Amino acid sequence: MAVGNITQPDQINSILMAGRADLVAVGRPHLVDPSWTLRAAAQAGEEGQFVPAPYALGQAQARQLAGQARDTAARA
């Protein structure tokens, strides 16, 4: 398990893909934003993730906003 100073989804993915850990525990980002994992999944374009019913509409909007941000970044 990897813990400590992990704040970006890319860090998590690189740790897991490199085989340095089987599990990554993220604490501080969730203290700041309880829906950090859902937002990171939307930014990554992940659509197969379970989303609790109260967050379903917000997750659709998060995916849309993440797509717009990717499009804007691609144009820049």
mmJSON file of the N, C-alpha and C atoms, coordinates in Angstrom:
{"data_MODEL":{"atom_site":{
"group_PDB":["ATOM","ATOM","ATOM","ATOM","ATOM","ATOM","ATOM","ATOM","ATOM","ATOM","ATOM","ATOM","ATOM","ATOM","ATOM","ATOM","ATOM","ATOM","ATOM","ATOM","ATOM","ATOM","ATOM","ATOM","ATOM","ATOM","ATOM","ATOM","ATOM","ATOM","ATOM","ATOM","ATOM","ATOM","ATOM","ATOM","ATOM","ATOM","ATOM","ATOM","ATOM","ATOM","ATOM","ATOM","ATOM","ATOM","ATOM","ATOM","ATOM","ATOM","ATOM","ATOM","ATOM","ATOM","ATOM","ATOM","ATOM","ATOM","ATOM","ATOM","ATOM","ATOM","ATOM","ATOM","ATOM","ATOM","ATOM","ATOM","ATOM","ATOM","ATOM","ATOM","ATOM","ATOM","ATOM","ATOM","ATOM","ATOM","ATOM","ATOM","ATOM","ATOM","ATOM","ATOM","ATOM","ATOM","ATOM","ATOM","ATOM","ATOM","ATOM","ATOM","ATOM","ATOM","ATOM","ATOM","ATOM","ATOM","ATOM","ATOM","ATOM","ATOM","ATOM","ATOM","ATOM","ATOM","ATOM","ATOM","ATOM","ATOM","ATOM","ATOM","ATOM","ATOM","ATOM","ATOM","ATOM","ATOM","ATOM","ATOM","ATOM","ATOM","ATOM","ATOM","ATOM","ATOM","ATOM","ATOM","ATOM","ATOM","ATOM","ATOM","ATOM","ATOM","ATOM","ATOM","ATOM","ATOM","ATOM","ATOM","ATOM","ATOM","ATOM","ATOM","ATOM","ATOM","ATOM","ATOM","ATOM","ATOM","ATOM","ATOM","ATOM","ATOM","ATOM","ATOM","ATOM","ATOM","ATOM","ATOM","ATOM","ATOM","ATOM","ATOM","ATOM","ATOM","ATOM","ATOM","ATOM","ATOM","ATOM","ATOM","ATOM","ATOM","ATOM","ATOM","ATOM","ATOM","ATOM","ATOM","ATOM","ATOM","ATOM","ATOM","ATOM","ATOM","ATOM","ATOM","ATOM","ATOM","ATOM","ATOM","ATOM","ATOM","ATOM","ATOM","ATOM","ATOM","ATOM","ATOM","ATOM","ATOM","ATOM","ATOM","ATOM","ATOM","ATOM","ATOM","ATOM","ATOM","ATOM","ATOM","ATOM","ATOM","ATOM","ATOM","ATOM","ATOM","ATOM","ATOM","ATOM","ATOM","ATOM","ATOM","ATOM","ATOM","ATOM","ATOM"],
"id":[1,2,3,4,5,6,7,8,9,10,11,12,13,14,15,16,17,18,19,20,21,22,23,24,25,26,27,28,29,30,31,32,33,34,35,36,37,38,39,40,41,42,43,44,45,46,47,48,49,50,51,52,53,54,55,56,57,58,59,60,61,62,63,64,65,66,67,68,69,70,71,72,73,74,75,76,77,78,79,80,81,82,83,84,85,86,87,88,89,90,91,92,93,94,95,96,97,98,99,100,101,102,103,104,105,106,107,108,109,110,111,112,113,114,115,116,117,118,119,120,121,122,123,124,125,126,127,128,129,130,131,132,133,134,135,136,137,138,139,140,141,142,143,144,145,146,147,148,149,150,151,152,153,154,155,156,157,158,159,160,161,162,163,164,165,166,167,168,169,170,171,172,173,174,175,176,177,178,179,180,181,182,183,184,185,186,187,188,189,190,191,192,193,194,195,196,197,198,199,200,201,202,203,204,205,206,207,208,209,210,211,212,213,214,215,216,217,218,219,220,221,222,223,224,225,226,227,228],
"type_symbol":["N","C","C","N","C","C","N","C","C","N","C","C","N","C","C","N","C","C","N","C","C","N","C","C","N","C","C","N","C","C","N","C","C","N","C","C","N","C","C","N","C","C","N","C","C","N","C","C","N","C","C","N","C","C","N","C","C","N","C","C","N","C","C","N","C","C","N","C","C","N","C","C","N","C","C","N","C","C","N","C","C","N","C","C","N","C","C","N","C","C","N","C","C","N","C","C","N","C","C","N","C","C","N","C","C","N","C","C","N","C","C","N","C","C","N","C","C","N","C","C","N","C","C","N","C","C","N","C","C","N","C","C","N","C","C","N","C","C","N","C","C","N","C","C","N","C","C","N","C","C","N","C","C","N","C","C","N","C","C","N","C","C","N","C","C","N","C","C","N","C","C","N","C","C","N","C","C","N","C","C","N","C","C","N","C","C","N","C","C","N","C","C","N","C","C","N","C","C","N","C","C","N","C","C","N","C","C","N","C","C","N","C","C","N","C","C","N","C","C","N","C","C","N","C","C","N","C","C"],
"label_atom_id":["N","CA","C","N","CA","C","N","CA","C","N","CA","C","N","CA","C","N","CA","C","N","CA","C","N","CA","C","N","CA","C","N","CA","C","N","CA","C","N","CA","C","N","CA","C","N","CA","C","N","CA","C","N","CA","C","N","CA","C","N","CA","C","N","CA","C","N","CA","C","N","CA","C","N","CA","C","N","CA","C","N","CA","C","N","CA","C","N","CA","C","N","CA","C","N","CA","C","N","CA","C","N","CA","C","N","CA","C","N","CA","C","N","CA","C","N","CA","C","N","CA","C","N","CA","C","N","CA","C","N","CA","C","N","CA","C","N","CA","C","N","CA","C","N","CA","C","N","CA","C","N","CA","C","N","CA","C","N","CA","C","N","CA","C","N","CA","C","N","CA","C","N","CA","C","N","CA","C","N","CA","C","N","CA","C","N","CA","C","N","CA","C","N","CA","C","N","CA","C","N","CA","C","N","CA","C","N","CA","C","N","CA","C","N","CA","C","N","CA","C","N","CA","C","N","CA","C","N","CA","C","N","CA","C","N","CA","C","N","CA","C","N","CA","C","N","CA","C","N","CA","C","N","CA","C","N","CA","C","N","CA","C","N","CA","C"],
"label_alt_id":[null,null,null,null,null,null,null,null,null,null,null,null,null,null,null,null,null,null,null,null,null,null,null,null,null,null,null,null,null,null,null,null,null,null,null,null,null,null,null,null,null,null,null,null,null,null,null,null,null,null,null,null,null,null,null,null,null,null,null,null,null,null,null,null,null,null,null,null,null,null,null,null,null,null,null,null,null,null,null,null,null,null,null,null,null,null,null,null,null,null,null,null,null,null,null,null,null,null,null,null,null,null,null,null,null,null,null,null,null,null,null,null,null,null,null,null,null,null,null,null,null,null,null,null,null,null,null,null,null,null,null,null,null,null,null,null,null,null,null,null,null,null,null,null,null,null,null,null,null,null,null,null,null,null,null,null,null,null,null,null,null,null,null,null,null,null,null,null,null,null,null,null,null,null,null,null,null,null,null,null,null,null,null,null,null,null,null,null,null,null,null,null,null,null,null,null,null,null,null,null,null,null,null,null,null,null,null,null,null,null,null,null,null,null,null,null,null,null,null,null,null,null,null,null,null,null,null,null],
"label_comp_id":["MET","MET","MET","ALA","ALA","ALA","VAL","VAL","VAL","GLY","GLY","GLY","ASN","ASN","ASN","ILE","ILE","ILE","THR","THR","THR","GLN","GLN","GLN","PRO","PRO","PRO","ASP","ASP","ASP","GLN","GLN","GLN","ILE","ILE","ILE","ASN","ASN","ASN","SER","SER","SER","ILE","ILE","ILE","LEU","LEU","LEU","MET","MET","MET","ALA","ALA","ALA","GLY","GLY","GLY","ARG","ARG","ARG","ALA","ALA","ALA","ASP","ASP","ASP","LEU","LEU","LEU","VAL","VAL","VAL","ALA","ALA","ALA","VAL","VAL","VAL","GLY","GLY","GLY","ARG","ARG","ARG","PRO","PRO","PRO","HIS","HIS","HIS","LEU","LEU","LEU","VAL","VAL","VAL","ASP","ASP","ASP","PRO","PRO","PRO","SER","SER","SER","TRP","TRP","TRP","THR","THR","THR","LEU","LEU","LEU","ARG","ARG","ARG","ALA","ALA","ALA","ALA","ALA","ALA","ALA","ALA","ALA","GLN","GLN","GLN","ALA","ALA","ALA","GLY","GLY","GLY","GLU","GLU","GLU","GLU","GLU","GLU","GLY","GLY","GLY","GLN","GLN","GLN","PHE","PHE","PHE","VAL","VAL","VAL","PRO","PRO","PRO","ALA","ALA","ALA","PRO","PRO","PRO","TYR","TYR","TYR","ALA","ALA","ALA","LEU","LEU","LEU","GLY","GLY","GLY","GLN","GLN","GLN","ALA","ALA","ALA","GLN","GLN","GLN","ALA","ALA","ALA","ARG","ARG","ARG","GLN","GLN","GLN","LEU","LEU","LEU","ALA","ALA","ALA","GLY","GLY","GLY","GLN","GLN","GLN","ALA","ALA","ALA","ARG","ARG","ARG","ASP","ASP","ASP","THR","THR","THR","ALA","ALA","ALA","ALA","ALA","ALA","ARG","ARG","ARG","ALA","ALA","ALA"],
"label_asym_id":["A","A","A","A","A","A","A","A","A","A","A","A","A","A","A","A","A","A","A","A","A","A","A","A","A","A","A","A","A","A","A","A","A","A","A","A","A","A","A","A","A","A","A","A","A","A","A","A","A","A","A","A","A","A","A","A","A","A","A","A","A","A","A","A","A","A","A","A","A","A","A","A","A","A","A","A","A","A","A","A","A","A","A","A","A","A","A","A","A","A","A","A","A","A","A","A","A","A","A","A","A","A","A","A","A","A","A","A","A","A","A","A","A","A","A","A","A","A","A","A","A","A","A","A","A","A","A","A","A","A","A","A","A","A","A","A","A","A","A","A","A","A","A","A","A","A","A","A","A","A","A","A","A","A","A","A","A","A","A","A","A","A","A","A","A","A","A","A","A","A","A","A","A","A","A","A","A","A","A","A","A","A","A","A","A","A","A","A","A","A","A","A","A","A","A","A","A","A","A","A","A","A","A","A","A","A","A","A","A","A","A","A","A","A","A","A","A","A","A","A","A","A","A","A","A","A","A","A"],
"label_entity_id":["1","1","1","1","1","1","1","1","1","1","1","1","1","1","1","1","1","1","1","1","1","1","1","1","1","1","1","1","1","1","1","1","1","1","1","1","1","1","1","1","1","1","1","1","1","1","1","1","1","1","1","1","1","1","1","1","1","1","1","1","1","1","1","1","1","1","1","1","1","1","1","1","1","1","1","1","1","1","1","1","1","1","1","1","1","1","1","1","1","1","1","1","1","1","1","1","1","1","1","1","1","1","1","1","1","1","1","1","1","1","1","1","1","1","1","1","1","1","1","1","1","1","1","1","1","1","1","1","1","1","1","1","1","1","1","1","1","1","1","1","1","1","1","1","1","1","1","1","1","1","1","1","1","1","1","1","1","1","1","1","1","1","1","1","1","1","1","1","1","1","1","1","1","1","1","1","1","1","1","1","1","1","1","1","1","1","1","1","1","1","1","1","1","1","1","1","1","1","1","1","1","1","1","1","1","1","1","1","1","1","1","1","1","1","1","1","1","1","1","1","1","1","1","1","1","1","1","1"],
"label_seq_id":[1,1,1,2,2,2,3,3,3,4,4,4,5,5,5,6,6,6,7,7,7,8,8,8,9,9,9,10,10,10,11,11,11,12,12,12,13,13,13,14,14,14,15,15,15,16,16,16,17,17,17,18,18,18,19,19,19,20,20,20,21,21,21,22,22,22,23,23,23,24,24,24,25,25,25,26,26,26,27,27,27,28,28,28,29,29,29,30,30,30,31,31,31,32,32,32,33,33,33,34,34,34,35,35,35,36,36,36,37,37,37,38,38,38,39,39,39,40,40,40,41,41,41,42,42,42,43,43,43,44,44,44,45,45,45,46,46,46,47,47,47,48,48,48,49,49,49,50,50,50,51,51,51,52,52,52,53,53,53,54,54,54,55,55,55,56,56,56,57,57,57,58,58,58,59,59,59,60,60,60,61,61,61,62,62,62,63,63,63,64,64,64,65,65,65,66,66,66,67,67,67,68,68,68,69,69,69,70,70,70,71,71,71,72,72,72,73,73,73,74,74,74,75,75,75,76,76,76],
"pdbx_PDB_ins_code":[null,null,null,null,null,null,null,null,null,null,null,null,null,null,null,null,null,null,null,null,null,null,null,null,null,null,null,null,null,null,null,null,null,null,null,null,null,null,null,null,null,null,null,null,null,null,null,null,null,null,null,null,null,null,null,null,null,null,null,null,null,null,null,null,null,null,null,null,null,null,null,null,null,null,null,null,null,null,null,null,null,null,null,null,null,null,null,null,null,null,null,null,null,null,null,null,null,null,null,null,null,null,null,null,null,null,null,null,null,null,null,null,null,null,null,null,null,null,null,null,null,null,null,null,null,null,null,null,null,null,null,null,null,null,null,null,null,null,null,null,null,null,null,null,null,null,null,null,null,null,null,null,null,null,null,null,null,null,null,null,null,null,null,null,null,null,null,null,null,null,null,null,null,null,null,null,null,null,null,null,null,null,null,null,null,null,null,null,null,null,null,null,null,null,null,null,null,null,null,null,null,null,null,null,null,null,null,null,null,null,null,null,null,null,null,null,null,null,null,null,null,null,null,null,null,null,null,null],
"Cartn_x":[0.85,0.0,0.893,0.553,1.283,0.436,1.067,0.382,1.328,0.77,1.56,1.893,1.478,1.786,1.366,0.297,-0.256,-1.493,-1.419,-2.488,-3.06,-2.457,-2.901,-3.253,-4.284,-4.641,-3.486,-2.688,-1.551,-0.542,-0.353,0.55,0.038,-1.249,-1.853,-1.679,-1.998,-1.883,-0.452,0.527,1.92,2.401,1.973,2.344,1.778,0.504,-0.137,0.426,0.607,1.099,2.553,3.345,4.74,4.871,3.77,3.804,4.443,4.565,5.173,4.217,2.916,1.917,0.683,-0.066,-1.332,-2.511,-2.275,-3.324,-2.728,-3.46,-3.013,-4.076,-3.671,-4.587,-4.426,-5.545,-5.538,-6.369,-5.773,-6.492,-6.709,-5.637,-5.758,-6.637,-6.541,-7.452,-8.925,-9.255,-10.639,-11.057,-10.11,-10.447,-10.854,-10.205,-10.501,-11.762,-11.907,-13.01,-13.489,-14.574,-15.04,-15.358,-15.639,-15.932,-14.728,-13.533,-12.297,-12.174,-12.458,-12.336,-13.299,-14.534,-15.503,-15.063,-14.525,-14.054,-12.849,-11.935,-10.755,-11.157,-12.146,-12.621,-13.248,-13.995,-14.603,-13.528,-12.493,-11.407,-10.638,-10.576,-9.879,-10.762,-12.041,-12.957,-13.532,-13.374,-13.882,-15.404,-16.07,-17.532,-18.094,-17.258,-17.739,-17.782,-17.492,-17.419,-18.819,-19.052,-20.315,-20.397,-21.529,-21.76,-23.042,-22.988,-24.199,-25.293,-26.534,-27.67,-27.688,-27.427,-27.468,-26.423,-25.37,-24.301,-24.388,-25.357,-25.415,-25.519,-26.403,-26.529,-25.266,-24.689,-23.448,-22.304,-22.271,-21.207,-21.327,-22.537,-22.732,-22.213,-22.488,-21.995,-20.478,-19.91,-18.464,-17.788,-18.38,-17.824,-17.851,-18.959,-19.091,-18.059,-17.898,-16.927,-15.495,-15.209,-13.877,-13.592,-14.579,-14.423,-14.166,-14.871,-14.652,-13.258,-12.791,-11.444,-10.382,-10.593,-9.652,-9.629,-10.809,-10.89,-10.177,-10.383,-9.732,-8.225,-7.754,-6.324,-5.714,-6.465,-5.954,-5.806,-6.678,-6.629,-5.505,-5.088,-4.077,-2.683],
"Cartn_y":[-1.171,0.0,1.23,2.194,3.458,4.548,5.366,6.474,7.668,8.825,10.019,10.867,12.114,13.124,12.7,11.965,11.582,12.44,13.347,14.325,14.384,13.679,13.75,12.361,12.268,10.97,10.351,11.169,10.637,9.945,10.471,9.825,8.43,8.342,7.064,6.064,6.498,5.595,5.134,6.028,5.624,4.652,4.834,3.918,2.526,2.477,1.187,0.503,1.262,0.673,0.204,0.881,0.479,-0.722,-1.096,-2.244,-1.937,-0.652,-0.284,-0.488,-0.625,-0.875,-1.498,-2.225,-2.792,-1.914,-1.038,-0.176,1.182,2.243,3.603,4.254,4.733,5.398,6.908,7.574,9.019,9.657,10.533,11.142,12.632,13.391,14.849,15.403,14.892,15.43,15.256,14.171,13.96,14.872,15.339,16.3,17.631,17.994,19.25,19.114,17.977,17.751,16.302,16.058,14.689,13.921,14.606,13.92,13.928,14.025,14.081,12.875,11.686,10.481,10.517,10.954,11.04,12.072,13.204,14.243,13.759,13.074,12.548,11.513,10.69,9.692,10.378,11.446,12.184,12.818,13.369,13.983,12.954,11.731,10.664,10.047,10.438,9.892,8.539,8.164,6.877,6.937,5.988,5.98,4.736,3.772,2.534,2.543,3.671,3.76,3.875,3.187,3.308,4.7,5.344,6.669,6.585,6.959,6.938,7.805,7.4,8.083,9.598,10.099,11.55,12.308,11.623,12.276,12.043,11.268,10.872,12.071,13.013,14.183,15.036,15.175,15.944,15.282,13.953,13.237,13.443,13.465,13.733,15.124,16.096,17.448,17.488,16.764,16.731,16.15,15.118,14.542,15.567,16.289,17.296,18.403,18.898,19.954,19.476,18.231,17.675,17.562,17.162,17.081,18.443,19.459,20.816,21.304,20.976,21.387,20.703,19.424,18.716,19.346,19.699,20.331,21.673,22.454,23.758,23.611,22.639,22.408,21.929,21.148,20.64,21.773,22.76,23.906,24.871,24.886,25.875,25.478],
"Cartn_z":[0.0,0.0,0.0,-0.836,-0.889,-0.242,0.58,1.252,1.332,1.535,1.821,0.61,0.655,-0.346,-1.756,-1.86,-3.153,-3.363,-4.334,-4.506,-5.916,-6.87,-8.259,-8.783,-9.621,-10.199,-10.992,-11.652,-12.415,-11.508,-10.306,-9.354,-8.998,-8.762,-8.398,-9.53,-10.746,-11.899,-12.105,-11.975,-12.195,-11.117,-9.882,-8.799,-9.068,-9.445,-9.7,-10.943,-12.023,-13.274,-13.164,-12.344,-12.166,-11.232,-10.591,-9.698,-8.352,-8.016,-6.736,-5.57,-5.879,-4.835,-5.475,-4.67,-5.131,-4.734,-3.772,-3.239,-2.948,-3.277,-2.976,-2.101,-0.934,-0.013,-0.174,-0.424,-0.643,0.46,1.237,2.343,2.194,2.044,2.042,0.936,-0.291,-1.311,-0.94,-0.228,0.178,1.325,2.115,3.165,2.554,1.464,0.777,-0.078,-0.745,-1.676,-1.541,-0.824,-0.609,-1.891,-2.974,-4.231,-5.171,-4.621,-5.413,-6.337,-5.866,-6.683,-7.862,-7.626,-8.712,-9.751,-9.296,-10.207,-11.01,-10.368,-11.057,-12.102,-11.788,-12.756,-13.964,-13.733,-14.846,-15.72,-15.098,-15.863,-16.68,-16.186,-16.904,-17.978,-18.014,-18.999,-18.619,-17.375,-16.886,-16.79,-17.413,-17.376,-16.718,-16.365,-15.776,-14.267,-13.655,-12.202,-11.602,-10.484,-9.762,-9.149,-9.344,-8.766,-7.945,-6.66,-5.838,-6.466,-6.32,-6.947,-6.718,-5.509,-5.323,-6.147,-6.589,-7.329,-8.834,-9.298,-10.708,-11.648,-11.364,-12.23,-12.194,-11.031,-10.913,-11.654,-11.677,-12.374,-13.876,-14.399,-15.827,-16.176,-15.334,-15.568,-15.431,-14.476,-14.3,-15.534,-16.131,-17.369,-18.5,-18.591,-19.64,-19.459,-18.255,-17.987,-18.211,-17.842,-18.064,-19.55,-20.333,-21.78,-22.386,-21.913,-22.401,-22.038,-20.838,-20.418,-21.279,-21.613,-22.485,-23.874,-24.392,-25.719,-25.731,-24.675,-24.576,-24.486,-23.722,-23.58,-24.897,-25.665,-26.953,-27.958,-27.876,-28.806,-28.465,-27.204,-26.742,-27.152],
"occupancy":[1.0,1.0,1.0,1.0,1.0,1.0,1.0,1.0,1.0,1.0,1.0,1.0,1.0,1.0,1.0,1.0,1.0,1.0,1.0,1.0,1.0,1.0,1.0,1.0,1.0,1.0,1.0,1.0,1.0,1.0,1.0,1.0,1.0,1.0,1.0,1.0,1.0,1.0,1.0,1.0,1.0,1.0,1.0,1.0,1.0,1.0,1.0,1.0,1.0,1.0,1.0,1.0,1.0,1.0,1.0,1.0,1.0,1.0,1.0,1.0,1.0,1.0,1.0,1.0,1.0,1.0,1.0,1.0,1.0,1.0,1.0,1.0,1.0,1.0,1.0,1.0,1.0,1.0,1.0,1.0,1.0,1.0,1.0,1.0,1.0,1.0,1.0,1.0,1.0,1.0,1.0,1.0,1.0,1.0,1.0,1.0,1.0,1.0,1.0,1.0,1.0,1.0,1.0,1.0,1.0,1.0,1.0,1.0,1.0,1.0,1.0,1.0,1.0,1.0,1.0,1.0,1.0,1.0,1.0,1.0,1.0,1.0,1.0,1.0,1.0,1.0,1.0,1.0,1.0,1.0,1.0,1.0,1.0,1.0,1.0,1.0,1.0,1.0,1.0,1.0,1.0,1.0,1.0,1.0,1.0,1.0,1.0,1.0,1.0,1.0,1.0,1.0,1.0,1.0,1.0,1.0,1.0,1.0,1.0,1.0,1.0,1.0,1.0,1.0,1.0,1.0,1.0,1.0,1.0,1.0,1.0,1.0,1.0,1.0,1.0,1.0,1.0,1.0,1.0,1.0,1.0,1.0,1.0,1.0,1.0,1.0,1.0,1.0,1.0,1.0,1.0,1.0,1.0,1.0,1.0,1.0,1.0,1.0,1.0,1.0,1.0,1.0,1.0,1.0,1.0,1.0,1.0,1.0,1.0,1.0,1.0,1.0,1.0,1.0,1.0,1.0,1.0,1.0,1.0,1.0,1.0,1.0,1.0,1.0,1.0,1.0,1.0,1.0],
"B_iso_or_equiv":[0.0,0.0,0.0,0.0,0.0,0.0,0.0,0.0,0.0,0.0,0.0,0.0,0.0,0.0,0.0,0.0,0.0,0.0,0.0,0.0,0.0,0.0,0.0,0.0,0.0,0.0,0.0,0.0,0.0,0.0,0.0,0.0,0.0,0.0,0.0,0.0,0.0,0.0,0.0,0.0,0.0,0.0,0.0,0.0,0.0,0.0,0.0,0.0,0.0,0.0,0.0,0.0,0.0,0.0,0.0,0.0,0.0,0.0,0.0,0.0,0.0,0.0,0.0,0.0,0.0,0.0,0.0,0.0,0.0,0.0,0.0,0.0,0.0,0.0,0.0,0.0,0.0,0.0,0.0,0.0,0.0,0.0,0.0,0.0,0.0,0.0,0.0,0.0,0.0,0.0,0.0,0.0,0.0,0.0,0.0,0.0,0.0,0.0,0.0,0.0,0.0,0.0,0.0,0.0,0.0,0.0,0.0,0.0,0.0,0.0,0.0,0.0,0.0,0.0,0.0,0.0,0.0,0.0,0.0,0.0,0.0,0.0,0.0,0.0,0.0,0.0,0.0,0.0,0.0,0.0,0.0,0.0,0.0,0.0,0.0,0.0,0.0,0.0,0.0,0.0,0.0,0.0,0.0,0.0,0.0,0.0,0.0,0.0,0.0,0.0,0.0,0.0,0.0,0.0,0.0,0.0,0.0,0.0,0.0,0.0,0.0,0.0,0.0,0.0,0.0,0.0,0.0,0.0,0.0,0.0,0.0,0.0,0.0,0.0,0.0,0.0,0.0,0.0,0.0,0.0,0.0,0.0,0.0,0.0,0.0,0.0,0.0,0.0,0.0,0.0,0.0,0.0,0.0,0.0,0.0,0.0,0.0,0.0,0.0,0.0,0.0,0.0,0.0,0.0,0.0,0.0,0.0,0.0,0.0,0.0,0.0,0.0,0.0,0.0,0.0,0.0,0.0,0.0,0.0,0.0,0.0,0.0,0.0,0.0,0.0,0.0,0.0,0.0],
"pdbx_formal_charge":[null,null,null,null,null,null,null,null,null,null,null,null,null,null,null,null,null,null,null,null,null,null,null,null,null,null,null,null,null,null,null,null,null,null,null,null,null,null,null,null,null,null,null,null,null,null,null,null,null,null,null,null,null,null,null,null,null,null,null,null,null,null,null,null,null,null,null,null,null,null,null,null,null,null,null,null,null,null,null,null,null,null,null,null,null,null,null,null,null,null,null,null,null,null,null,null,null,null,null,null,null,null,null,null,null,null,null,null,null,null,null,null,null,null,null,null,null,null,null,null,null,null,null,null,null,null,null,null,null,null,null,null,null,null,null,null,null,null,null,null,null,null,null,null,null,null,null,null,null,null,null,null,null,null,null,null,null,null,null,null,null,null,null,null,null,null,null,null,null,null,null,null,null,null,null,null,null,null,null,null,null,null,null,null,null,null,null,null,null,null,null,null,null,null,null,null,null,null,null,null,null,null,null,null,null,null,null,null,null,null,null,null,null,null,null,null,null,null,null,null,null,null,null,null,null,null,null,null],
"auth_seq_id":[1,1,1,2,2,2,3,3,3,4,4,4,5,5,5,6,6,6,7,7,7,8,8,8,9,9,9,10,10,10,11,11,11,12,12,12,13,13,13,14,14,14,15,15,15,16,16,16,17,17,17,18,18,18,19,19,19,20,20,20,21,21,21,22,22,22,23,23,23,24,24,24,25,25,25,26,26,26,27,27,27,28,28,28,29,29,29,30,30,30,31,31,31,32,32,32,33,33,33,34,34,34,35,35,35,36,36,36,37,37,37,38,38,38,39,39,39,40,40,40,41,41,41,42,42,42,43,43,43,44,44,44,45,45,45,46,46,46,47,47,47,48,48,48,49,49,49,50,50,50,51,51,51,52,52,52,53,53,53,54,54,54,55,55,55,56,56,56,57,57,57,58,58,58,59,59,59,60,60,60,61,61,61,62,62,62,63,63,63,64,64,64,65,65,65,66,66,66,67,67,67,68,68,68,69,69,69,70,70,70,71,71,71,72,72,72,73,73,73,74,74,74,75,75,75,76,76,76],
"auth_comp_id":["MET","MET","MET","ALA","ALA","ALA","VAL","VAL","VAL","GLY","GLY","GLY","ASN","ASN","ASN","ILE","ILE","ILE","THR","THR","THR","GLN","GLN","GLN","PRO","PRO","PRO","ASP","ASP","ASP","GLN","GLN","GLN","ILE","ILE","ILE","ASN","ASN","ASN","SER","SER","SER","ILE","ILE","ILE","LEU","LEU","LEU","MET","MET","MET","ALA","ALA","ALA","GLY","GLY","GLY","ARG","ARG","ARG","ALA","ALA","ALA","ASP","ASP","ASP","LEU","LEU","LEU","VAL","VAL","VAL","ALA","ALA","ALA","VAL","VAL","VAL","GLY","GLY","GLY","ARG","ARG","ARG","PRO","PRO","PRO","HIS","HIS","HIS","LEU","LEU","LEU","VAL","VAL","VAL","ASP","ASP","ASP","PRO","PRO","PRO","SER","SER","SER","TRP","TRP","TRP","THR","THR","THR","LEU","LEU","LEU","ARG","ARG","ARG","ALA","ALA","ALA","ALA","ALA","ALA","ALA","ALA","ALA","GLN","GLN","GLN","ALA","ALA","ALA","GLY","GLY","GLY","GLU","GLU","GLU","GLU","GLU","GLU","GLY","GLY","GLY","GLN","GLN","GLN","PHE","PHE","PHE","VAL","VAL","VAL","PRO","PRO","PRO","ALA","ALA","ALA","PRO","PRO","PRO","TYR","TYR","TYR","ALA","ALA","ALA","LEU","LEU","LEU","GLY","GLY","GLY","GLN","GLN","GLN","ALA","ALA","ALA","GLN","GLN","GLN","ALA","ALA","ALA","ARG","ARG","ARG","GLN","GLN","GLN","LEU","LEU","LEU","ALA","ALA","ALA","GLY","GLY","GLY","GLN","GLN","GLN","ALA","ALA","ALA","ARG","ARG","ARG","ASP","ASP","ASP","THR","THR","THR","ALA","ALA","ALA","ALA","ALA","ALA","ARG","ARG","ARG","ALA","ALA","ALA"],
"auth_asym_id":["A","A","A","A","A","A","A","A","A","A","A","A","A","A","A","A","A","A","A","A","A","A","A","A","A","A","A","A","A","A","A","A","A","A","A","A","A","A","A","A","A","A","A","A","A","A","A","A","A","A","A","A","A","A","A","A","A","A","A","A","A","A","A","A","A","A","A","A","A","A","A","A","A","A","A","A","A","A","A","A","A","A","A","A","A","A","A","A","A","A","A","A","A","A","A","A","A","A","A","A","A","A","A","A","A","A","A","A","A","A","A","A","A","A","A","A","A","A","A","A","A","A","A","A","A","A","A","A","A","A","A","A","A","A","A","A","A","A","A","A","A","A","A","A","A","A","A","A","A","A","A","A","A","A","A","A","A","A","A","A","A","A","A","A","A","A","A","A","A","A","A","A","A","A","A","A","A","A","A","A","A","A","A","A","A","A","A","A","A","A","A","A","A","A","A","A","A","A","A","A","A","A","A","A","A","A","A","A","A","A","A","A","A","A","A","A","A","A","A","A","A","A","A","A","A","A","A","A"],
"auth_atom_id":["N","CA","C","N","CA","C","N","CA","C","N","CA","C","N","CA","C","N","CA","C","N","CA","C","N","CA","C","N","CA","C","N","CA","C","N","CA","C","N","CA","C","N","CA","C","N","CA","C","N","CA","C","N","CA","C","N","CA","C","N","CA","C","N","CA","C","N","CA","C","N","CA","C","N","CA","C","N","CA","C","N","CA","C","N","CA","C","N","CA","C","N","CA","C","N","CA","C","N","CA","C","N","CA","C","N","CA","C","N","CA","C","N","CA","C","N","CA","C","N","CA","C","N","CA","C","N","CA","C","N","CA","C","N","CA","C","N","CA","C","N","CA","C","N","CA","C","N","CA","C","N","CA","C","N","CA","C","N","CA","C","N","CA","C","N","CA","C","N","CA","C","N","CA","C","N","CA","C","N","CA","C","N","CA","C","N","CA","C","N","CA","C","N","CA","C","N","CA","C","N","CA","C","N","CA","C","N","CA","C","N","CA","C","N","CA","C","N","CA","C","N","CA","C","N","CA","C","N","CA","C","N","CA","C","N","CA","C","N","CA","C","N","CA","C","N","CA","C","N","CA","C","N","CA","C","N","CA","C","N","CA","C","N","CA","C"],
"pdbx_PDB_model_num":[1,1,1,1,1,1,1,1,1,1,1,1,1,1,1,1,1,1,1,1,1,1,1,1,1,1,1,1,1,1,1,1,1,1,1,1,1,1,1,1,1,1,1,1,1,1,1,1,1,1,1,1,1,1,1,1,1,1,1,1,1,1,1,1,1,1,1,1,1,1,1,1,1,1,1,1,1,1,1,1,1,1,1,1,1,1,1,1,1,1,1,1,1,1,1,1,1,1,1,1,1,1,1,1,1,1,1,1,1,1,1,1,1,1,1,1,1,1,1,1,1,1,1,1,1,1,1,1,1,1,1,1,1,1,1,1,1,1,1,1,1,1,1,1,1,1,1,1,1,1,1,1,1,1,1,1,1,1,1,1,1,1,1,1,1,1,1,1,1,1,1,1,1,1,1,1,1,1,1,1,1,1,1,1,1,1,1,1,1,1,1,1,1,1,1,1,1,1,1,1,1,1,1,1,1,1,1,1,1,1,1,1,1,1,1,1,1,1,1,1,1,1,1,1,1,1,1,1]
}}}
